[in-house]
Short mmCIF file of C-alpha atoms in Angstrom, two decimals:
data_model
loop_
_atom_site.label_atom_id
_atom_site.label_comp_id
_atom_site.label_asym_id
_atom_site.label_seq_id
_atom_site.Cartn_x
_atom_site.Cartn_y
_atom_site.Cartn_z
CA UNK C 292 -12.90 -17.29 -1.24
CA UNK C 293 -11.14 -14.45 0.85
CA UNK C 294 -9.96 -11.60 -0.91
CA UNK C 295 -7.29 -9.23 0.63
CA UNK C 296 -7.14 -5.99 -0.37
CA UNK C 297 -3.43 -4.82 1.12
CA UNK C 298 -3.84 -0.97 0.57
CA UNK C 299 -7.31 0.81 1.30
CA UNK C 300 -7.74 4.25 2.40
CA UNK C 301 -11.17 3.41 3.93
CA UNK C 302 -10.79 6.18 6.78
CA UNK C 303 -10.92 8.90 3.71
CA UNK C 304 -13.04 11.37 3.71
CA UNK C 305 -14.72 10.55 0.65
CA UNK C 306 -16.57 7.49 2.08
CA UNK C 307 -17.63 9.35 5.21
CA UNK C 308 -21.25 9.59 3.62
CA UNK C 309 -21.39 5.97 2.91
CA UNK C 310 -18.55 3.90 4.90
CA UNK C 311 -20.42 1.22 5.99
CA UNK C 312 -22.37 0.88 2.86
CA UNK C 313 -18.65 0.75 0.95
CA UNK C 314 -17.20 -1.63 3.48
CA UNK C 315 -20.73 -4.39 3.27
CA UNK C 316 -20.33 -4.06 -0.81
CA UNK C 317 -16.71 -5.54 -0.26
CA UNK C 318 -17.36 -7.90 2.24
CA UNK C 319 -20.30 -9.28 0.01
CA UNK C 320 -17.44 -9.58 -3.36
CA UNK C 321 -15.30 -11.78 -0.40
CA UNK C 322 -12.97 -8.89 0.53
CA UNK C 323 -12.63 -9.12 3.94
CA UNK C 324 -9.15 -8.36 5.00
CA UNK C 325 -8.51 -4.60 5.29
CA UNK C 326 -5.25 -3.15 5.46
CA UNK C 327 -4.83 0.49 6.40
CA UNK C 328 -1.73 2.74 6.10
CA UNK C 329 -1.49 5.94 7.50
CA UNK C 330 -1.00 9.14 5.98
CA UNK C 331 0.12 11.91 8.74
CA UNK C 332 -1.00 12.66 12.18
CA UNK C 333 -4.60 14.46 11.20
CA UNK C 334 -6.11 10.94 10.23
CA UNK C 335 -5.02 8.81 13.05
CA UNK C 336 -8.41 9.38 14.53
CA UNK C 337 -10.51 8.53 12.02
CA UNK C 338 -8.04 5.03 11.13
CA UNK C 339 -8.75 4.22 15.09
CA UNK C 340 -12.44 4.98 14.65
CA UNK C 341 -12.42 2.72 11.24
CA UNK C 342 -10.61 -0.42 13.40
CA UNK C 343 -13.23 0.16 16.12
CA UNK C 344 -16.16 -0.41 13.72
CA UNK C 345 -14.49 -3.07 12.53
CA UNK C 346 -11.89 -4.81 14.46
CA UNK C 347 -12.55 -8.33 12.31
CA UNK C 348 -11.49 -6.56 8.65
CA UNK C 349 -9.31 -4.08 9.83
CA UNK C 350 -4.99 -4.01 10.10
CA UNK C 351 -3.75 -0.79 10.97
CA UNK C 352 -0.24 0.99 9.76
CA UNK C 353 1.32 4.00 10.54
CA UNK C 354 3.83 6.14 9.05
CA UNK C 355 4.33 9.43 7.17
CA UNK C 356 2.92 9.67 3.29
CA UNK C 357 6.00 11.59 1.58
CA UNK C 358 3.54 13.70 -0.07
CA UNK C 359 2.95 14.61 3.81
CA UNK C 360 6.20 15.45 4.74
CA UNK C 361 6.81 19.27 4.71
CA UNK C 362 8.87 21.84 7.46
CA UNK C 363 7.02 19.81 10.06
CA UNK C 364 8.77 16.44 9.70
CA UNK C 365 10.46 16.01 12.95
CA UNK C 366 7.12 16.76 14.44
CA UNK C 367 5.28 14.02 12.65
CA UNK C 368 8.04 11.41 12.35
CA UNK C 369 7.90 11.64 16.40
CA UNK C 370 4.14 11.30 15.80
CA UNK C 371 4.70 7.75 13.93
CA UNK C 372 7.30 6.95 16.50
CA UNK C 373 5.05 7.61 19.45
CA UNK C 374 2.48 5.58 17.72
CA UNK C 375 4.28 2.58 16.80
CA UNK C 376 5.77 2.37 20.42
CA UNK C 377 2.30 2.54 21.99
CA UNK C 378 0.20 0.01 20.14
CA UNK C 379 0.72 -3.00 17.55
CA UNK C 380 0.17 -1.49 14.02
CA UNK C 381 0.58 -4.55 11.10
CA UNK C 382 3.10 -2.58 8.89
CA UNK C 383 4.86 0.61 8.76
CA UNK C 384 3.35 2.80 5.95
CA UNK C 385 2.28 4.38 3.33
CA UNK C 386 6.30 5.53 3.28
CA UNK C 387 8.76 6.47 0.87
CA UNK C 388 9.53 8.93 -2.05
CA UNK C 389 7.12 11.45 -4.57
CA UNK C 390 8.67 13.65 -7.39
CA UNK C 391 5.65 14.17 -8.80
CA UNK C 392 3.97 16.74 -7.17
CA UNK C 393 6.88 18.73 -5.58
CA UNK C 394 10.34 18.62 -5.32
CA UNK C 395 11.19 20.64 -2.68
CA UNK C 396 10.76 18.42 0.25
CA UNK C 397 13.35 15.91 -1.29
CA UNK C 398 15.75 15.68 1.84
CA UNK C 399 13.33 15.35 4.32
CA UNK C 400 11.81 12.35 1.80
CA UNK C 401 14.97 10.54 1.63
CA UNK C 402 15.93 10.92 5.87
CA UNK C 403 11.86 10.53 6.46
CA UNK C 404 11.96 7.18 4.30
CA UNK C 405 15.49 5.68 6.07
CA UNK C 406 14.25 6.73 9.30
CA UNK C 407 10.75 5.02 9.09
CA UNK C 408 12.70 2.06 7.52
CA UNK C 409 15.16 1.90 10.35
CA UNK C 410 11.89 1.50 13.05
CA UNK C 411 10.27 -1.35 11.00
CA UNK C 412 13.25 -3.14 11.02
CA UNK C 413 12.93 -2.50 14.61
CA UNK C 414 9.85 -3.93 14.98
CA UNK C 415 10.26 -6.45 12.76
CA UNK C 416 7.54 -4.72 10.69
CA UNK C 417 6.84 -4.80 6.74
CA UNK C 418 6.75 -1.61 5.05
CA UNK C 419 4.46 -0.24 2.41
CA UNK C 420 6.04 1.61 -0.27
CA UNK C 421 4.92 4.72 -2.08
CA UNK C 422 6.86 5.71 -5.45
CA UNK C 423 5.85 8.04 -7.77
CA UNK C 424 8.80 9.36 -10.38
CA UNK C 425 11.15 8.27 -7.59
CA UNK C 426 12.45 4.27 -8.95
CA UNK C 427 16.27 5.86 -8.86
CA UNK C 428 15.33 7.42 -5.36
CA UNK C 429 13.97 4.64 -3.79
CA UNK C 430 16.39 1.71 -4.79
CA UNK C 431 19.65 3.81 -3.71
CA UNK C 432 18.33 3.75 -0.24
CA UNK C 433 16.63 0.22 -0.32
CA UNK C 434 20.24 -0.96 -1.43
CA UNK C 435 21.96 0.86 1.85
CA UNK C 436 18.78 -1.14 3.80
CA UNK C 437 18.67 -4.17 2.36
CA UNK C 438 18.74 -7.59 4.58
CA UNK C 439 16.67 -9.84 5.86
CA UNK C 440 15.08 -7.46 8.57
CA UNK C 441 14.02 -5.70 5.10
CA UNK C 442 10.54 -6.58 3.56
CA UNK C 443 7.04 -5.56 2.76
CA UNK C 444 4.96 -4.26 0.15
CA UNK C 445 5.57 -1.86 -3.04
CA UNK C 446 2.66 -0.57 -3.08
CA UNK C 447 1.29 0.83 -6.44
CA UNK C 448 3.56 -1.05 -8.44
CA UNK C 449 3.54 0.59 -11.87
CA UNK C 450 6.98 -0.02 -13.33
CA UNK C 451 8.73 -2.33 -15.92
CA UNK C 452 9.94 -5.57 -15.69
CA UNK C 453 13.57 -4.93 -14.89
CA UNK C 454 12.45 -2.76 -11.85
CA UNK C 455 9.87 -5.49 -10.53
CA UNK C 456 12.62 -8.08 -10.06
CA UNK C 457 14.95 -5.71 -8.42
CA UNK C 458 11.90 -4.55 -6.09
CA UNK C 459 11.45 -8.24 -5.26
CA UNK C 460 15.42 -8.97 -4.70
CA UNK C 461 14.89 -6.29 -1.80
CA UNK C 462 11.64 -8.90 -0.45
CA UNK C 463 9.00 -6.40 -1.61
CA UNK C 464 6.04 -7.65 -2.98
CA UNK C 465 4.45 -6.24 -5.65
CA UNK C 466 1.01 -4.66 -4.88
CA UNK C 467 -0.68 -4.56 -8.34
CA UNK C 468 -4.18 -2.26 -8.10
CA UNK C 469 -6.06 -0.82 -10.84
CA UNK C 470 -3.84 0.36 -13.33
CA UNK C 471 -3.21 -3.54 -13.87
CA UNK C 472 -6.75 -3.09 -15.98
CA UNK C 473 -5.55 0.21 -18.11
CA UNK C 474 -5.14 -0.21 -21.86
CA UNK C 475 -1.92 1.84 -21.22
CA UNK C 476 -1.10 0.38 -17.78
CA UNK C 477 1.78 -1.55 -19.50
CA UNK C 478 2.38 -3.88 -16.70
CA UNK C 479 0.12 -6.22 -17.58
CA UNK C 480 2.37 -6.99 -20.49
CA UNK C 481 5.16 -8.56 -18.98
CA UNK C 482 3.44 -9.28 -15.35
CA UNK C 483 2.79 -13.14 -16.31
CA UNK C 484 6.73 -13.47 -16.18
CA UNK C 485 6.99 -12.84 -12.55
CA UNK C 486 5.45 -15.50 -9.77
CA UNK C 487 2.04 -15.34 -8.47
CA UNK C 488 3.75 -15.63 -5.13
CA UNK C 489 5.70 -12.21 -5.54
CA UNK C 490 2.39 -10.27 -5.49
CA UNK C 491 -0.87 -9.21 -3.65
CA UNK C 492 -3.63 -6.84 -4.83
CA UNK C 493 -5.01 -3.66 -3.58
CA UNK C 494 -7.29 -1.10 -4.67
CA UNK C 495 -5.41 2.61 -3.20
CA UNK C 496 -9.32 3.42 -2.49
CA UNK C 497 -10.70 5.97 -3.26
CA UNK C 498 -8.01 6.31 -5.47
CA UNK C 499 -6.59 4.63 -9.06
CA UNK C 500 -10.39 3.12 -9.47
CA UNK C 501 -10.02 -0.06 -12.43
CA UNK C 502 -11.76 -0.22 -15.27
CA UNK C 503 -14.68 -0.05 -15.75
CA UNK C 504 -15.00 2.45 -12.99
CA UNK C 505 -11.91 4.32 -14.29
CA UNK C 506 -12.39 8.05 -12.90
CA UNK C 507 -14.46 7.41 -10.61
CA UNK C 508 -14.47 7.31 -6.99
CA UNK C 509 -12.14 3.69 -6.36
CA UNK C 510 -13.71 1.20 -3.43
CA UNK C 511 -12.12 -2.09 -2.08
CA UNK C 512 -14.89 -4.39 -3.76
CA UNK C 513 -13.33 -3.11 -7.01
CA UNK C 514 -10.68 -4.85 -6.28
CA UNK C 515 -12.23 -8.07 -7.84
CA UNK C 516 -11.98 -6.20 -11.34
CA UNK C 517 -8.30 -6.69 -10.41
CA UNK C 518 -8.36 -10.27 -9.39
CA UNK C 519 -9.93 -10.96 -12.43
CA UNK C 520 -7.66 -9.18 -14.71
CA UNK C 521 -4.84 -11.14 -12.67
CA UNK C 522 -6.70 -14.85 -13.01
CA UNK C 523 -6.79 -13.93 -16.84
CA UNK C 524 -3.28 -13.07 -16.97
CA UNK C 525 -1.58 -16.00 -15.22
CA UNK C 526 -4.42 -18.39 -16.67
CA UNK C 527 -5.96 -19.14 -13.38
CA UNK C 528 -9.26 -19.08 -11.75
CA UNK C 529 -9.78 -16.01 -9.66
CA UNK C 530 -10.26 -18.75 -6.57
CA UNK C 531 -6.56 -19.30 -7.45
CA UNK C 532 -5.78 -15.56 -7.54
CA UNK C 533 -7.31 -14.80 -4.18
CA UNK C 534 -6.13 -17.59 -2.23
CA UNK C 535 -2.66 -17.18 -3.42
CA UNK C 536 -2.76 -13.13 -3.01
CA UNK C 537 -3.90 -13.55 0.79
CA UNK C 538 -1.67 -16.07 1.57
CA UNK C 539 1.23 -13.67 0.50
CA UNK C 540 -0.48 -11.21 2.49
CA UNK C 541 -0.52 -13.38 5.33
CA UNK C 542 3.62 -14.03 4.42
CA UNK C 543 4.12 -10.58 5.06
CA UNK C 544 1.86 -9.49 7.58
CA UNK C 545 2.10 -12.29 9.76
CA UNK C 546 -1.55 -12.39 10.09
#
């Protein structure tokens, strides 16, 4: 069984006292495909350094976080640029809009997001989709971008069902982590309605850890708490889960 987990943070500073130990527990639960997105500049080190130790496991992305994008955004958007014209990255991401923190950076969301979009169509790259209070936000520019040079991942997916099937009509997956396991999560309530072959799992590590490890520090062999949660759901083995989750992943990836 091989377990991809599409959205790990596994460069974070909270694993730097234990990384490898982290990265052995999830290769012993079958995770073994890793795949990275960026944040802002200040980590890019530390995502190369994470690929070096482990060139088998790990797919790189890069982009600008929209909870990263501030005055500087010209700055780091040339940053990504630079980047994705230098090397092959797998995906351009984590991108889009946040309301949730802070408002104020709004604009530079909204160009930041269409610009980052415009290069993965470019390069003929998926793109991994952040959205926090920003459904509205997001799906007014996915509608001006939307084509078949359009797809990836929305990562996080935490919405209802009439927002899932318009996030798939613009060839998003949906990337279903650990809220999938909350008593209040809500998705899990209507999830069964929408094809196995629309989503692939993640963890958001260190981040959004499922239950039973709610509130604690979140780590990609978690993610089986989510495949599991998934196979009871759709009323399939977890073997069924995982090989239909990475083949997805493969779908949009390309490897």
């Amino acid at each position: 069984m091989i377990i991809t987990d599409t959205h790990t943070h596994l460069y974070s500073e909270q694993f730097n006292e234990d990384r490898n130990d982290v990265i052995q527990r999830a290769l012993d639960a079958d995770v073994s495909r890793f795949f990275i997105p960026a944040i802002d500049s200040t980590y890019l080190d530390s995502m190369l350094q994470l690929e070096k130790d482990f060139p088998e496991n790990t797919f790189l992305m890069m982009g600008l976080h929209p909870t990263h994008v501030k005055e500087n955004v010209e700055e780091e958007l040339a940053f990504v640029k630079n980047w994705l014209d230098k090397r092959t990255f797998y995906g351009v991401g984590e991108i889009g809009i946040d309301l949730y923190w802070d408002k104020t950076f709004l604009k530079q969301q909204q160009y930041a997001f269409r610009q980052q979009i415009k290069w993965a169509k470019e390069k003929k790259l998926p793109i991994a989709i952040h959205c926090r209070d920003a459904f509205d936000e997001i799906f007014e520019i996915l509608e001006e971008e939307k084509g078949a040079d359009l797809f990836g991942i929305f990562h996080c997916f935490t919405g209802n069902l009439k927002q899932a099937k318009q996030a798939i009509s613009y060839n998003m997956k949906l990337g279903i982590g650990g809220v999938v396991t909350f008593k209040n999560g809500k998705i899990d309530q209507f999830l069964n309605e929408i094809p196995l072959e629309h989503i692939v799992v993640e963890t958001d590590a260190p981040y959004l850890a499922p239950t039973p490890f709610r509130g604690k520090r979140n780590e990609t062999s978690y993610i089986t708490k989510v495949v599991e949660k998934l196979a009871d759901i759709y009323q399939i083995s977890n073997e069924e889960v995982a090989k239909t989750t990475t083949q997805n992943s493969k779908d949009i990836f390309g490897i």
